Coordinates of N, CA and C in Angstrom, one line a residue:
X146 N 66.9 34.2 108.3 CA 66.6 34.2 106.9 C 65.9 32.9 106.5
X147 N 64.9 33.1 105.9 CA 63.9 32.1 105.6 C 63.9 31.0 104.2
X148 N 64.3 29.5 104.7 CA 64.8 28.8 103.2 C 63.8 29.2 102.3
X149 N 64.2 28.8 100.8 CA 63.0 29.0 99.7 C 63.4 27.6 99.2
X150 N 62.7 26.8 98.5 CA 62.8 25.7 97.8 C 62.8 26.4 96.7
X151 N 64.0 25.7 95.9 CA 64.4 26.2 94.2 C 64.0 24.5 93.9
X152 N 63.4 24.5 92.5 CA 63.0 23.3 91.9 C 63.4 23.1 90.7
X153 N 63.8 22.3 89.7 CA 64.2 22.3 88.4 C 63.8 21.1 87.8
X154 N 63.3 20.6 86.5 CA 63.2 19.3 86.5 C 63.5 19.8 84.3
X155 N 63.6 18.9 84.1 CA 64.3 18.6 82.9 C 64.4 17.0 82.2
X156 N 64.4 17.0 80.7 CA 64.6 15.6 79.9 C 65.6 15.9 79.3
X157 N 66.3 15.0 78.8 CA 67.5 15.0 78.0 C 67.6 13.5 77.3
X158 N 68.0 13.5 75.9 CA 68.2 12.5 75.2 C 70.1 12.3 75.2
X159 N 70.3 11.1 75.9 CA 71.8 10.5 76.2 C 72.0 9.8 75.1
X160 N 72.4 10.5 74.0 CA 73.3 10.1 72.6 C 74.6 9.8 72.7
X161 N 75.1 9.8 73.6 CA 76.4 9.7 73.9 C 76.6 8.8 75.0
X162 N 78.0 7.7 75.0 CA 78.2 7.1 75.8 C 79.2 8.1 77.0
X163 N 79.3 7.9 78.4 CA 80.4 8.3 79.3 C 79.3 9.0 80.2
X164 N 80.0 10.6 80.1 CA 79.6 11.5 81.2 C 78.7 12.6 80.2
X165 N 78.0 13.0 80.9 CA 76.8 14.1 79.9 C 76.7 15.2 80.8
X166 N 77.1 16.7 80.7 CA 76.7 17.4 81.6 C 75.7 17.9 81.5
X167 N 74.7 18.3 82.6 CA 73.4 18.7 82.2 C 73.0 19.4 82.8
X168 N 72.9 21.4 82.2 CA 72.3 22.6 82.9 C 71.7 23.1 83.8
X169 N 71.6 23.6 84.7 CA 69.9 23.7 85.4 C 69.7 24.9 84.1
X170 N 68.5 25.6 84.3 CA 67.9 26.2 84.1 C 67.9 28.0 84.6
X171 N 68.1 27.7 86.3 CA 68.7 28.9 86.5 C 70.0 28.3 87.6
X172 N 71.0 29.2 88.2 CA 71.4 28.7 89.1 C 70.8 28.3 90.5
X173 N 71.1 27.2 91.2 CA 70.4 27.3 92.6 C 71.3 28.3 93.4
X174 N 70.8 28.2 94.7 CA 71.8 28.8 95.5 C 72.2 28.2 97.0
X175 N 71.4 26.5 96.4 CA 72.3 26.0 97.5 C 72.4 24.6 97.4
X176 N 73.6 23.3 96.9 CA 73.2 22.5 96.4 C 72.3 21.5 96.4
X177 N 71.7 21.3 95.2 CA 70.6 20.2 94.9 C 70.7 19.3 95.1
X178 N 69.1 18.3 95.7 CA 69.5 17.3 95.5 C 69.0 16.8 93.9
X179 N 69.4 15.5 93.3 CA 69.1 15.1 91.9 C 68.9 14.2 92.0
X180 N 68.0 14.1 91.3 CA 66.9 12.2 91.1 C 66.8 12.3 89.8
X181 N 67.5 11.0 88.6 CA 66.4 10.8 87.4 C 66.3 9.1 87.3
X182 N 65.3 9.4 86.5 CA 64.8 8.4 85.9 C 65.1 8.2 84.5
X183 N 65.6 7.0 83.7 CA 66.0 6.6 82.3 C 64.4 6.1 81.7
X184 N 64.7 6.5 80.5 CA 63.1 5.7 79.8 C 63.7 5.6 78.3
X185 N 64.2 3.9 78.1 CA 64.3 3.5 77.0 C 63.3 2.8 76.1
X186 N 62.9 2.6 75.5 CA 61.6 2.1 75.2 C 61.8 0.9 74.2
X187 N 63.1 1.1 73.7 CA 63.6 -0.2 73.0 C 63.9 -1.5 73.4
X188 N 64.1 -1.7 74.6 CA 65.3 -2.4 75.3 C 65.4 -2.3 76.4
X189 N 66.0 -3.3 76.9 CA 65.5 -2.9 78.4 C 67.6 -2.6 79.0
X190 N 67.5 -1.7 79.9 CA 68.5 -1.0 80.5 C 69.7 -1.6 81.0
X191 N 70.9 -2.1 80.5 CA 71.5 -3.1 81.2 C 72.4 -2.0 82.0
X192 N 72.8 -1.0 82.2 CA 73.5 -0.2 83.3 C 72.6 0.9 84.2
X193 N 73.1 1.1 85.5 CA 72.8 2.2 86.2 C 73.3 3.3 85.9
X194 N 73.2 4.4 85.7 CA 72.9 5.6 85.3 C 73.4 6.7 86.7
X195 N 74.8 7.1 86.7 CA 74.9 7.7 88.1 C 75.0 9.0 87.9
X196 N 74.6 9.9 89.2 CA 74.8 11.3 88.6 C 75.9 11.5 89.6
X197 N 76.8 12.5 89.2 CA 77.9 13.2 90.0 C 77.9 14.5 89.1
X198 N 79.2 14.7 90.1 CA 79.7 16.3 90.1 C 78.6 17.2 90.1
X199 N 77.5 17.5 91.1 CA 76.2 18.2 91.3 C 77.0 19.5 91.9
X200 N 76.7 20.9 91.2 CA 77.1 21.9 91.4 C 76.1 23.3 91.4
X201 N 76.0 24.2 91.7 CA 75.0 25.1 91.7 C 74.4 25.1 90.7
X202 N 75.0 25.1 89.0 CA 74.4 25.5 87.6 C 74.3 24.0 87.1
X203 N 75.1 23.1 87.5 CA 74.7 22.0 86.7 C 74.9 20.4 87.5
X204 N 74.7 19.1 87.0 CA 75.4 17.6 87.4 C 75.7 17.2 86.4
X205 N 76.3 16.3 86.1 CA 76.8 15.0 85.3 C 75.8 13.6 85.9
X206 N 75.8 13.0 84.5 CA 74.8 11.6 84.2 C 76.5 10.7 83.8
X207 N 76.7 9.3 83.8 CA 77.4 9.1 83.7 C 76.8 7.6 84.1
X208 N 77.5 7.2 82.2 CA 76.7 5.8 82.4 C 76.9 5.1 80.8
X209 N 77.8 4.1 80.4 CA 77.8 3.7 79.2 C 76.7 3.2 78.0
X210 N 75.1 3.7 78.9 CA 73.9 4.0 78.2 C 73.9 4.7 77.4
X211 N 73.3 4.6 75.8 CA 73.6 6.2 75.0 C 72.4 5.5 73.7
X212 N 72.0 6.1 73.4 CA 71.2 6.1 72.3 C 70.1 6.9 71.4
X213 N 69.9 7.2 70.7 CA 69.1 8.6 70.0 C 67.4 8.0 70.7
X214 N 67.6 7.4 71.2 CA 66.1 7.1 71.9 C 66.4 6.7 73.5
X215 N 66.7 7.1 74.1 CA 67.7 6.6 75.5 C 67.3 8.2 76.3
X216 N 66.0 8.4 76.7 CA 65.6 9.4 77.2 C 65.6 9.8 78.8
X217 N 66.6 10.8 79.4 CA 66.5 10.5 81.1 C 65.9 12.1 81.3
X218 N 64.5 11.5 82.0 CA 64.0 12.7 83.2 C 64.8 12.9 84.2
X219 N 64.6 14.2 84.7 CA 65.7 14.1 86.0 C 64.7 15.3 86.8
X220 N 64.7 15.7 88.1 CA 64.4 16.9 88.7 C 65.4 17.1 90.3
X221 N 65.5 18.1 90.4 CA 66.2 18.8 91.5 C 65.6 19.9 92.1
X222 N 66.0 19.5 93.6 CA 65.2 20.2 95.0 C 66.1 20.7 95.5
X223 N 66.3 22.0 96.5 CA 66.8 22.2 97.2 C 66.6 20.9 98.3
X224 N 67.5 20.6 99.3 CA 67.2 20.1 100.3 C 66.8 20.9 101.6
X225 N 65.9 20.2 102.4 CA 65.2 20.7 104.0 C 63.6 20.3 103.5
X226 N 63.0 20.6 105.1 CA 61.8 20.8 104.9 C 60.9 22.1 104.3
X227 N 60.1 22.0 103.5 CA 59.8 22.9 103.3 C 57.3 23.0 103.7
X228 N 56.8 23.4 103.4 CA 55.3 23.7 103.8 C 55.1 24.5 102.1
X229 N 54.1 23.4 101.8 CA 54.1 24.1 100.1 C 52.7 24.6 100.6

């Protein structure tokens, strides 16, 4: 059976301090990996920003960062090689 690469990528505004759970889009079907990036524009970022609990439909962001302008990109890959 031949891998497929499932891809997802997404923004979210972290208004909230702690843990943020955050959707895929569709389910994967095999877990992802997750990378984001924070983009505060006010200030500059005094914590790291971790993700856990990564599951087929969703991950957690988790990070005492929060603000109505405290904006995190994120995208997720299946893992392996793949030939685009």
């Amino acid at each position: 059976m031949e891998n497929l690469m499932q891809i997802a990528a997404g923004t979210f505004t972290k208004n909230q301090p702690g843990a943020v759970t955050v959707p895929f889009p569709r389910p994967f079907t095999e877990l992802p990996v997750v990378v984001l990036t924070p983009n505060y524009a006010l200030n500059s970022i005094t914590n790291v920003d971790c993700i856990t609990n990564v599951t087929l439909d969703s991950f957690q962001v988790i990070s005492p960062n929060y603000n109505p302008a405290y904006v995190i990109n994120w995208i997720a890959v299946t893992p392996g090689a793949f030939s685009l």
